[in-house]
CSV table of C-alpha atoms in Angstrom, one decimal:
chain,number,residue,atom,x,y,z
A,335,MET,CA,-103.4,-81.6,53.3
A,336,ALA,CA,-100.1,-83.3,53.9
A,337,LEU,CA,-97.4,-81.2,53.0
A,338,LYS,CA,-95.0,-82.5,50.4
A,339,ARG,CA,-90.9,-82.6,51.0
A,340,VAL,CA,-88.6,-80.7,49.3
A,341,VAL,CA,-85.3,-81.0,48.7
A,342,VAL,CA,-81.9,-79.2,47.4
A,343,THR,CA,-80.8,-80.9,44.6
A,344,GLY,CA,-78.4,-78.9,43.1
A,345,LEU,CA,-75.8,-75.8,44.4
A,346,GLY,CA,-74.5,-72.5,42.7
A,347,ALA,CA,-72.5,-69.5,44.0
A,348,MET,CA,-70.7,-66.7,42.9
A,349,THR,CA,-68.9,-65.2,46.6
A,350,PRO,CA,-65.8,-62.6,47.6
A,351,ILE,CA,-64.1,-65.4,48.1
A,352,GLY,CA,-64.5,-67.8,45.8
A,353,ASN,CA,-66.0,-67.9,41.9
A,354,THR,CA,-68.0,-71.9,42.2
A,355,VAL,CA,-69.4,-73.8,46.1
A,356,ASP,CA,-66.0,-76.0,46.5
A,357,ALA,CA,-64.3,-72.4,45.3
A,358,PHE,CA,-66.6,-70.9,48.0
A,359,TRP,CA,-66.0,-73.6,50.6
A,360,GLN,CA,-62.3,-74.5,50.8
A,361,ASN,CA,-61.9,-70.5,51.3
A,362,LEU,CA,-64.9,-70.7,54.0
A,363,ILE,CA,-63.3,-74.0,56.2
A,364,ALA,CA,-59.8,-72.7,55.7
A,365,GLY,CA,-60.9,-69.0,57.6
A,366,LYS,CA,-59.9,-66.9,54.6
A,367,SER,CA,-61.4,-63.0,54.0
A,368,GLY,CA,-62.6,-61.6,51.1
A,369,ALA,CA,-62.3,-58.7,52.0
A,370,ALA,CA,-59.7,-55.9,49.9
A,371,PRO,CA,-59.6,-52.3,48.7
A,372,ILE,CA,-62.3,-51.6,46.8
A,373,THR,CA,-61.3,-51.7,43.0
A,374,LEU,CA,-64.6,-50.9,40.5
A,375,PHE,CA,-65.2,-47.2,42.1
A,376,ASP,CA,-62.4,-44.5,43.1
A,377,VAL,CA,-63.3,-44.2,47.4
A,378,SER,CA,-61.0,-41.9,48.2
A,379,ASP,CA,-62.9,-39.5,49.5
A,380,PHE,CA,-64.8,-42.2,51.4
A,381,LYS,CA,-65.2,-43.1,55.0
A,382,THR,CA,-65.2,-47.1,54.4
A,383,GLN,CA,-62.3,-47.5,51.7
A,384,PHE,CA,-62.7,-51.1,51.3
A,385,ALA,CA,-65.2,-54.4,50.7
A,386,CYS,CA,-65.5,-58.4,49.9
A,387,GLU,CA,-65.5,-57.6,46.4
A,388,VAL,CA,-66.5,-60.7,43.9
A,389,LYS,CA,-63.0,-61.5,42.4
A,390,ASN,CA,-61.5,-62.0,38.9
A,391,PHE,CA,-65.0,-61.4,37.6
A,392,ASP,CA,-65.4,-60.3,33.9
A,393,PRO,CA,-68.7,-60.3,32.3
A,394,GLN,CA,-66.9,-61.6,28.8
A,395,ASP,CA,-66.3,-65.0,30.2
A,396,TYR,CA,-70.2,-65.3,30.6
A,397,PHE,CA,-71.7,-63.3,28.6
A,398,ASP,CA,-71.0,-61.7,25.3
A,399,ARG,CA,-70.9,-57.9,24.9
A,400,LYS,CA,-74.2,-56.1,24.1
A,401,GLU,CA,-75.5,-59.4,26.8
A,402,ALA,CA,-73.8,-58.5,29.5
A,403,ARG,CA,-74.8,-54.4,28.4
A,404,LYS,CA,-78.2,-54.7,29.4
A,405,MET,CA,-77.7,-56.5,32.8
A,406,ASP,CA,-76.7,-54.8,36.0
A,407,ARG,CA,-74.1,-56.4,37.9
A,408,PHE,CA,-76.9,-58.0,39.8
A,409,THR,CA,-78.1,-59.8,37.8
A,410,GLN,CA,-75.1,-60.8,36.1
A,411,PHE,CA,-74.2,-62.1,39.3
A,412,GLY,CA,-77.9,-64.0,39.5
A,413,MET,CA,-77.6,-65.7,36.0
A,414,VAL,CA,-74.2,-66.9,36.5
A,415,VAL,CA,-75.2,-68.2,40.1
A,416,ALA,CA,-77.8,-70.4,38.4
A,417,ASP,CA,-76.4,-71.8,35.7
A,418,GLN,CA,-73.9,-73.2,37.9
A,419,ALA,CA,-77.1,-74.9,39.6
A,420,ILE,CA,-79.0,-75.4,37.0
A,421,ALA,CA,-76.0,-77.6,35.8
A,422,ASP,CA,-75.6,-79.6,39.6
A,423,SER,CA,-79.1,-80.4,38.9
A,424,ARG,CA,-78.8,-81.6,35.7
A,425,ILE,CA,-82.4,-80.9,35.4
A,426,VAL,CA,-83.1,-79.3,32.0
A,427,GLU,CA,-81.7,-83.5,31.3
A,428,SER,CA,-84.9,-85.0,32.4
A,429,ASN,CA,-87.8,-85.1,31.2
A,430,PHE,CA,-89.1,-81.7,33.1
A,431,ASP,CA,-92.2,-79.6,32.4
A,432,PRO,CA,-90.8,-76.0,32.2
A,433,ASP,CA,-95.4,-75.4,33.7
A,434,ARG,CA,-93.7,-76.7,37.0
A,435,ILE,CA,-90.7,-75.3,37.4
A,436,GLY,CA,-90.7,-71.9,39.0
A,437,VAL,CA,-87.8,-69.0,39.5
A,438,ILE,CA,-88.3,-67.3,42.8
A,439,TRP,CA,-85.6,-64.3,43.3
A,440,GLY,CA,-84.1,-62.2,46.1
A,441,SER,CA,-82.7,-58.9,46.4
A,442,GLY,CA,-82.6,-55.8,48.4
A,443,ILE,CA,-81.4,-53.0,46.7
A,444,GLY,CA,-81.4,-54.0,42.7
A,445,GLY,CA,-79.6,-52.2,39.8
A,446,LEU,CA,-78.1,-49.6,42.3
A,447,ASP,CA,-75.5,-49.2,40.2
A,448,THR,CA,-77.7,-48.6,36.9
A,449,PHE,CA,-79.4,-46.5,38.5
A,450,PHE,CA,-77.0,-44.7,39.8
A,451,GLU,CA,-75.1,-44.5,36.3
A,452,GLN,CA,-78.2,-43.0,34.5
A,453,THR,CA,-78.9,-40.6,36.8
A,454,LYS,CA,-75.6,-39.3,36.9
A,455,SER,CA,-75.6,-39.0,33.5
A,456,TYR,CA,-78.8,-36.7,33.0
A,457,PHE,CA,-77.1,-34.5,35.4
A,458,GLU,CA,-73.9,-34.7,33.7
A,459,ALA,CA,-75.7,-34.2,30.6
A,460,GLY,CA,-77.4,-31.0,31.7
A,461,ASN,CA,-80.7,-32.3,33.2
A,462,LYS,CA,-81.4,-33.8,29.1
A,463,PRO,CA,-83.5,-37.4,29.5
A,464,ARG,CA,-80.3,-39.1,27.1
A,465,PHE,CA,-81.8,-42.8,29.0
A,466,SER,CA,-81.1,-46.1,28.4
A,467,PRO,CA,-84.1,-48.1,27.2
A,468,PHE,CA,-82.2,-50.8,29.1
A,469,PHE,CA,-82.3,-48.6,32.5
A,470,ILE,CA,-85.2,-49.5,34.1
A,471,PRO,CA,-85.3,-53.4,33.0
A,472,MET,CA,-81.7,-53.4,34.0
A,473,MET,CA,-82.5,-51.9,37.7
A,474,ILE,CA,-85.7,-53.7,39.2
A,475,ALA,CA,-84.9,-56.1,42.0
A,476,ASP,CA,-87.3,-58.9,40.1
A,477,ILE,CA,-85.4,-58.7,36.9
A,478,THR,CA,-83.4,-61.4,37.4
A,479,PRO,CA,-85.9,-64.6,38.0
A,480,GLY,CA,-86.7,-62.9,34.4
A,481,GLN,CA,-84.2,-63.1,33.2
A,482,ILE,CA,-83.5,-66.8,34.5
A,483,SER,CA,-86.5,-67.8,32.9
A,484,MET,CA,-86.5,-66.9,29.7
A,485,LYS,CA,-83.4,-68.2,29.4
A,486,HIS,CA,-84.4,-71.7,30.4
A,487,GLY,CA,-87.8,-71.8,29.4
A,488,PHE,CA,-89.2,-72.3,32.8
A,489,ARG,CA,-92.8,-71.3,33.3
A,490,GLY,CA,-93.6,-72.1,36.9
A,491,PRO,CA,-93.6,-68.9,39.4
A,492,ASN,CA,-92.1,-66.0,38.6
A,493,PHE,CA,-90.7,-63.0,41.5
A,494,THR,CA,-88.6,-61.2,43.7
A,495,THR,CA,-89.0,-60.8,47.5
A,496,VAL,CA,-87.7,-57.7,49.0
A,497,SER,CA,-87.0,-57.3,52.4
A,498,ALA,CA,-84.0,-55.7,52.9
A,499,CYS,CA,-81.1,-58.8,54.7
A,500,ALA,CA,-84.1,-61.0,55.0
A,501,SER,CA,-84.8,-61.4,51.0
A,502,ALA,CA,-83.7,-64.2,49.8
A,503,THR,CA,-84.2,-66.0,53.0
A,504,ASN,CA,-87.4,-65.4,52.2
A,505,ALA,CA,-87.1,-66.9,48.5
A,506,LEU,CA,-86.2,-69.7,49.6
A,507,ILE,CA,-89.0,-70.2,52.1
A,508,ASP,CA,-92.0,-68.9,49.4
A,509,ALA,CA,-89.9,-72.0,47.6
A,510,MET,CA,-90.3,-73.9,49.8
A,511,THR,CA,-93.6,-73.3,50.8
A,512,TYR,CA,-94.6,-73.4,46.5
A,513,ILE,CA,-93.4,-76.5,46.7
A,514,GLN,CA,-94.4,-78.2,50.2
A,515,LEU,CA,-98.6,-76.8,48.6
A,516,GLY,CA,-98.0,-78.7,45.2
A,517,LYS,CA,-97.8,-75.3,42.8
A,518,ALA,CA,-94.5,-76.3,41.8
A,519,ASP,CA,-92.1,-79.2,40.9
A,520,VAL,CA,-88.7,-77.2,40.8
A,521,ILE,CA,-87.7,-73.4,42.0
A,522,ILE,CA,-84.4,-72.0,41.0
A,523,SER,CA,-84.4,-70.0,43.7
A,524,GLY,CA,-81.0,-67.6,45.8
A,525,GLY,CA,-80.4,-63.7,46.0
A,526,SER,CA,-78.1,-61.9,43.6
A,527,GLU,CA,-76.9,-58.0,45.6
A,528,ALA,CA,-74.4,-56.4,43.5
A,529,ALA,CA,-74.2,-52.3,46.4
A,530,ILE,CA,-70.6,-52.2,46.0
A,531,THR,CA,-71.3,-48.5,44.7
A,532,PRO,CA,-70.7,-45.1,45.4
A,533,PRO,CA,-74.0,-44.7,46.6
A,534,GLY,CA,-74.3,-48.0,48.6
A,535,MET,CA,-70.9,-47.1,50.5
A,536,GLY,CA,-72.1,-43.8,50.6
A,537,GLY,CA,-75.2,-44.7,52.2
A,538,PHE,CA,-73.8,-46.8,54.4
A,539,ASN,CA,-71.5,-44.7,55.6
A,540,ALA,CA,-73.8,-41.7,56.8
A,541,MET,CA,-76.2,-43.9,59.1
A,542,HIS,CA,-72.8,-45.3,61.0
A,543,ALA,CA,-72.9,-49.2,59.9
A,544,LEU,CA,-69.8,-49.7,58.0
A,545,SER,CA,-66.3,-50.3,60.1
A,546,THR,CA,-64.4,-47.9,58.9
A,547,ARG,CA,-60.5,-50.2,59.9
A,548,ASN,CA,-59.4,-48.7,56.3
A,549,ASP,CA,-55.3,-50.3,58.2
A,550,SER,CA,-56.9,-54.0,57.9
A,551,PRO,CA,-59.6,-54.2,55.4
A,552,GLU,CA,-58.9,-58.5,56.3
A,553,THR,CA,-59.6,-58.6,59.7
A,554,ALA,CA,-62.5,-55.9,59.5
A,555,SER,CA,-65.9,-57.9,60.3
A,556,ARG,CA,-65.6,-59.5,63.8
A,557,PRO,CA,-68.6,-60.7,64.7
A,558,PHE,CA,-69.0,-61.4,68.7
A,559,ASP,CA,-65.9,-59.7,68.8
A,560,LYS,CA,-65.1,-56.9,71.4
A,561,GLY,CA,-63.3,-54.1,69.2
A,562,ARG,CA,-66.1,-55.1,65.8
A,563,ASP,CA,-67.7,-51.5,64.3
A,564,GLY,CA,-69.7,-52.4,61.2
A,565,PHE,CA,-69.9,-54.1,59.1
A,566,VAL,CA,-67.9,-55.1,55.5
A,567,MET,CA,-70.2,-54.2,52.2
A,568,GLY,CA,-70.3,-57.4,50.2
A,569,GLU,CA,-71.3,-58.6,46.9
A,570,GLY,CA,-72.1,-61.9,45.3
A,571,GLY,CA,-75.6,-64.4,44.7
A,572,ALA,CA,-75.9,-67.1,45.9
A,573,CYS,CA,-78.9,-70.6,43.9
A,574,ILE,CA,-80.2,-73.5,45.8
A,575,ILE,CA,-82.2,-75.4,43.1
A,576,LEU,CA,-85.5,-77.2,45.6
A,577,GLU,CA,-87.4,-80.5,44.1
A,578,GLU,CA,-89.7,-82.4,45.8
A,579,TYR,CA,-89.0,-85.1,46.9
A,580,GLU,CA,-90.7,-87.8,45.1
A,581,HIS,CA,-90.2,-86.1,42.2
A,582,ALA,CA,-86.1,-85.6,42.8
A,583,LYS,CA,-86.0,-89.1,43.3
A,584,LYS,CA,-88.2,-90.1,40.4
A,585,ARG,CA,-85.5,-88.4,38.8
A,586,GLY,CA,-82.6,-90.0,40.9
A,587,ALA,CA,-81.3,-86.5,41.0
A,588,LYS,CA,-78.0,-86.5,43.7
A,589,ILE,CA,-80.2,-84.7,47.1
A,590,TYR,CA,-77.6,-82.5,49.2
A,591,ALA,CA,-80.0,-82.3,51.8
A,592,GLU,CA,-84.1,-81.6,52.5
A,593,ILE,CA,-85.1,-78.4,54.3
A,594,ALA,CA,-86.8,-78.7,56.6
A,595,GLY,CA,-88.8,-75.7,57.9
A,596,GLY,CA,-88.9,-71.6,57.2
A,597,GLY,CA,-89.7,-69.1,59.8
A,598,MET,CA,-90.3,-65.6,59.7
A,599,SER,CA,-91.3,-62.6,62.1
A,600,ALA,CA,-91.1,-59.3,62.2
A,601,ASP,CA,-89.6,-56.7,65.4
A,602,ALA,CA,-92.2,-54.4,64.7
A,603,TYR,CA,-89.5,-51.9,66.8
A,604,HIS,CA,-86.6,-49.6,63.9
A,605,LEU,CA,-85.6,-48.7,61.1
A,606,THR,CA,-81.9,-50.3,61.6
A,607,ALA,CA,-81.6,-51.3,65.1
A,608,PRO,CA,-83.2,-54.6,66.5
A,609,HIS,CA,-84.7,-55.7,68.8
A,610,PRO,CA,-82.7,-54.9,72.1
A,611,ASP,CA,-83.6,-57.6,73.5
A,612,GLY,CA,-83.8,-59.5,70.5
A,613,LEU,CA,-87.8,-60.5,70.5
A,614,GLY,CA,-88.2,-60.8,66.5
A,615,ALA,CA,-85.2,-63.2,66.7
A,616,LYS,CA,-86.9,-64.8,69.4
A,617,ASN,CA,-89.5,-65.1,67.6
A,618,VAL,CA,-88.3,-65.9,64.2
A,619,MET,CA,-86.6,-68.8,65.8
A,620,ARG,CA,-89.4,-69.8,67.6
A,621,ASN,CA,-91.2,-70.2,64.8
A,622,LEU,CA,-89.2,-72.4,62.4
A,623,LEU,CA,-89.0,-74.7,65.6
A,624,ALA,CA,-92.1,-74.8,64.7
A,625,ASP,CA,-92.8,-75.2,61.2
A,626,ALA,CA,-89.9,-77.6,61.0
A,627,ASN,CA,-91.3,-79.7,64.2
A,628,LEU,CA,-88.5,-79.9,66.0
A,629,SER,CA,-87.1,-79.2,69.4
A,630,PRO,CA,-84.0,-77.1,70.5
A,631,THR,CA,-81.4,-79.7,71.3
A,632,ASP,CA,-82.4,-80.9,67.8
A,633,VAL,CA,-80.2,-78.5,65.9
A,634,ASP,CA,-76.6,-79.0,65.5
A,635,TYR,CA,-75.6,-75.7,64.3
A,636,ILE,CA,-76.6,-72.0,64.0
A,637,ASN,CA,-75.3,-70.3,60.7
A,638,VAL,CA,-76.1,-66.5,62.8
A,639,HIS,CA,-77.8,-63.2,60.7
A,640,GLY,CA,-73.9,-62.2,63.0
A,641,THR,CA,-73.0,-58.9,61.1
A,642,SER,CA,-70.4,-57.9,63.3
A,643,THR,CA,-72.2,-54.5,64.7
A,644,PRO,CA,-72.4,-54.0,67.9
A,645,LEU,CA,-75.9,-54.2,68.6
A,646,GLY,CA,-77.3,-56.4,66.4
A,647,ASP,CA,-75.2,-59.5,68.0
A,648,ILE,CA,-75.9,-59.1,70.8
A,649,ALA,CA,-79.1,-59.3,70.3
A,650,GLU,CA,-78.9,-62.1,68.5
A,651,THR,CA,-77.2,-63.5,71.6
A,652,LYS,CA,-79.9,-63.5,73.7
A,653,ALA,CA,-82.7,-64.2,71.4
A,654,ILE,CA,-80.2,-67.7,70.6
A,655,LYS,CA,-79.9,-68.1,74.2
A,656,HIS,CA,-83.3,-67.5,75.2
A,657,ILE,CA,-85.1,-70.0,72.3
A,658,PHE,CA,-81.7,-73.0,72.6
A,659,GLY,CA,-81.6,-72.9,77.3
A,660,ASP,CA,-79.1,-74.8,78.1
A,661,HIS,CA,-79.2,-75.9,74.7
A,662,ALA,CA,-77.5,-73.1,73.0
A,663,TYR,CA,-74.1,-74.5,75.1
A,664,LYS,CA,-73.8,-77.4,73.1
A,665,LEU,CA,-74.7,-76.2,69.4
A,666,ASN,CA,-71.8,-74.8,67.8
A,667,ILE,CA,-73.0,-70.7,66.0
A,668,SER,CA,-70.4,-68.9,63.2
A,669,SER,CA,-71.0,-66.1,61.1
A,670,THR,CA,-69.4,-66.3,57.7
A,671,LYS,CA,-69.8,-62.8,57.3
A,672,SER,CA,-66.6,-62.3,58.8
A,673,MET,CA,-65.6,-64.0,55.7
A,674,THR,CA,-67.9,-62.8,53.4
A,675,GLY,CA,-69.0,-60.0,54.2
A,676,HIS,CA,-72.2,-58.8,54.9
A,677,LEU,CA,-73.8,-59.3,50.8
A,678,LEU,CA,-77.4,-57.5,51.9
A,679,GLY,CA,-80.0,-59.2,49.9
A,680,ALA,CA,-77.9,-62.3,48.2
A,681,ALA,CA,-76.4,-62.6,52.5
A,682,GLY,CA,-79.5,-65.3,53.1
A,683,ALA,CA,-78.1,-68.0,49.9
A,684,VAL,CA,-75.0,-67.9,50.9
A,685,GLU,CA,-74.8,-68.3,54.4
A,686,SER,CA,-77.6,-71.6,53.5
A,687,ILE,CA,-75.2,-73.1,51.2
A,688,ALA,CA,-72.9,-72.3,53.8
A,689,THR,CA,-75.0,-74.2,56.3
A,690,ILE,CA,-76.2,-76.7,53.6
A,691,LEU,CA,-72.2,-77.7,52.9
A,692,SER,CA,-72.4,-78.3,57.3
A,693,VAL,CA,-74.6,-80.2,57.0
A,694,ILE,CA,-73.3,-82.7,54.4
A,695,ASN,CA,-69.4,-82.3,55.3
A,696,ASP,CA,-69.6,-83.0,59.1
A,697,ILE,CA,-67.8,-79.5,59.5
A,698,VAL,CA,-68.8,-76.3,61.3
A,699,PRO,CA,-67.4,-72.8,59.5
A,700,PRO,CA,-65.6,-70.5,61.9
A,701,THR,CA,-66.5,-67.7,62.9
A,702,ILE,CA,-62.9,-66.0,61.8
A,703,ASN,CA,-62.0,-62.4,63.2
A,704,HIS,CA,-61.9,-63.0,67.7
A,705,PHE,CA,-59.1,-61.2,69.0
A,706,GLU,CA,-60.5,-59.8,72.7
A,707,ASP,CA,-63.9,-61.7,74.6
A,708,ASP,CA,-67.1,-58.7,75.0
A,709,PRO,CA,-68.0,-58.5,78.4
A,710,GLU,CA,-72.0,-58.2,77.2
A,711,LEU,CA,-71.8,-61.2,75.6
A,712,ASP,CA,-71.8,-65.1,76.7
A,713,ASP,CA,-68.1,-66.6,76.3
A,714,LYS,CA,-69.6,-70.0,77.5
A,715,LEU,CA,-71.2,-70.3,73.7
A,716,ASN,CA,-70.1,-71.8,71.3
A,717,PHE,CA,-69.1,-69.0,68.7
A,718,THR,CA,-66.3,-71.3,66.5
A,719,PHE,CA,-63.7,-68.6,66.9
A,720,ASN,CA,-61.1,-68.8,64.1
A,721,LYS,CA,-60.6,-72.5,63.1
A,722,ALA,CA,-63.5,-74.4,61.7
A,723,GLN,CA,-64.8,-77.3,64.2
A,724,LYS,CA,-65.7,-80.9,62.8
A,725,ARG,CA,-68.8,-82.0,64.6
A,726,VAL,CA,-72.0,-84.0,63.6
A,727,VAL,CA,-73.9,-81.6,62.0
A,728,ASN,CA,-77.2,-83.7,61.5
A,729,VAL,CA,-79.9,-80.5,61.9
A,730,ALA,CA,-78.4,-76.5,61.4
A,731,MET,CA,-80.5,-73.5,60.5
A,732,SER,CA,-79.6,-70.3,59.7
A,733,ASN,CA,-80.8,-66.5,60.4
A,734,THR,CA,-81.1,-63.3,58.8
A,735,PHE,CA,-82.4,-59.9,60.3
A,736,GLY,CA,-83.5,-57.2,57.4
A,737,PHE,CA,-83.5,-53.1,58.4
A,738,GLY,CA,-87.2,-52.2,58.1
A,739,GLY,CA,-87.2,-55.6,61.2
A,740,HIS,CA,-87.1,-58.3,58.9
A,741,ASN,CA,-86.4,-61.5,59.9
A,742,ALA,CA,-86.3,-65.1,58.1
A,743,SER,CA,-84.6,-68.4,59.2
A,744,VAL,CA,-84.1,-71.6,57.4
A,745,VAL,CA,-83.1,-74.9,58.4
A,746,PHE,CA,-81.8,-77.9,56.9
A,747,LYS,CA,-81.5,-81.6,57.4
A,748,LYS,CA,-79.3,-84.2,57.0
A,749,ALA,CA,-80.8,-86.2,53.1
A,750,GLU,CA,-82.1,-89.5,54.4
């Protein structure tokens, strides 16, 4: 059967550098860091005392008090960005079939703070079971698409993908596939995460995964810089409305870009470390290009996973050079995590929006905080260091890799 084309018709974002898509994009191309000392809890005894928090977020600006208390922060983010994207797409103003609209979401951890607070209350009460009746539905990672569907009446496919930091990208790939196969007309997709919590920061500190540059939070996320010492935790969410092309055309929808393909692979190597030769990263990009029927020379920009970890940045660079050959030196490469921090399971959604906007605007956002070249990397590659660059971007891809060796990539093209 001929696969249906899938396009992007709505966007929503709540990030550490902007609580709307426009604010996010303007701060992204301006090279603004979202890192600052943590305000959400007391970090006096933590190795890392900073993160990329969402700024000026008050749940009561979006929900009534009772409703807000029934949602973990990660679901609140998801609901807000879904509302933004749905309004942007104008899908509910169209003559739509609710049975043909689904919600496929990504979250790597889910309600971590809810789990922590409820467990803490249990022990503080002397091991007496005084749990909230909303504990389980607030905590489970799949609750966000459920909440979105209940609010808007969408009765199509509805679930959450969990693949660590590749979660939201896997959600986008699943959403695209369902539409390609004719199983839905529209999928509300994306991801949300809220892991800036005591167990979140403590757990990643115990793994030595986080930067400890407490004296300079805004320069701590340094992808591809010699002085990088780990990633910076981020939080927030993003939503992308995917729609079947003819369906979008028929209702006169605004089309931002076309999602042309998705790739997936596994490292099958280590719990947390990437394959040293970037084997999984090579395979996922190869699979992506094959799925999208693109050649390496078609790609103009890669929004890389680029977490600012010593091993990860090297492995991804090796993979890019292997897959793209001489064309690697004609690409723009950048890591927007240098500004947003790492949003874990939501990273793929936020970075896909950055990738889509680069295609629309012909601007590549920068990799900020580059101070010193790393001799283990190739300084002839264009990492778009420190300043955004203008260039024609017809095709751009976004890479995400997760603990457990999960790899997922998507590619976007200019809308025809």
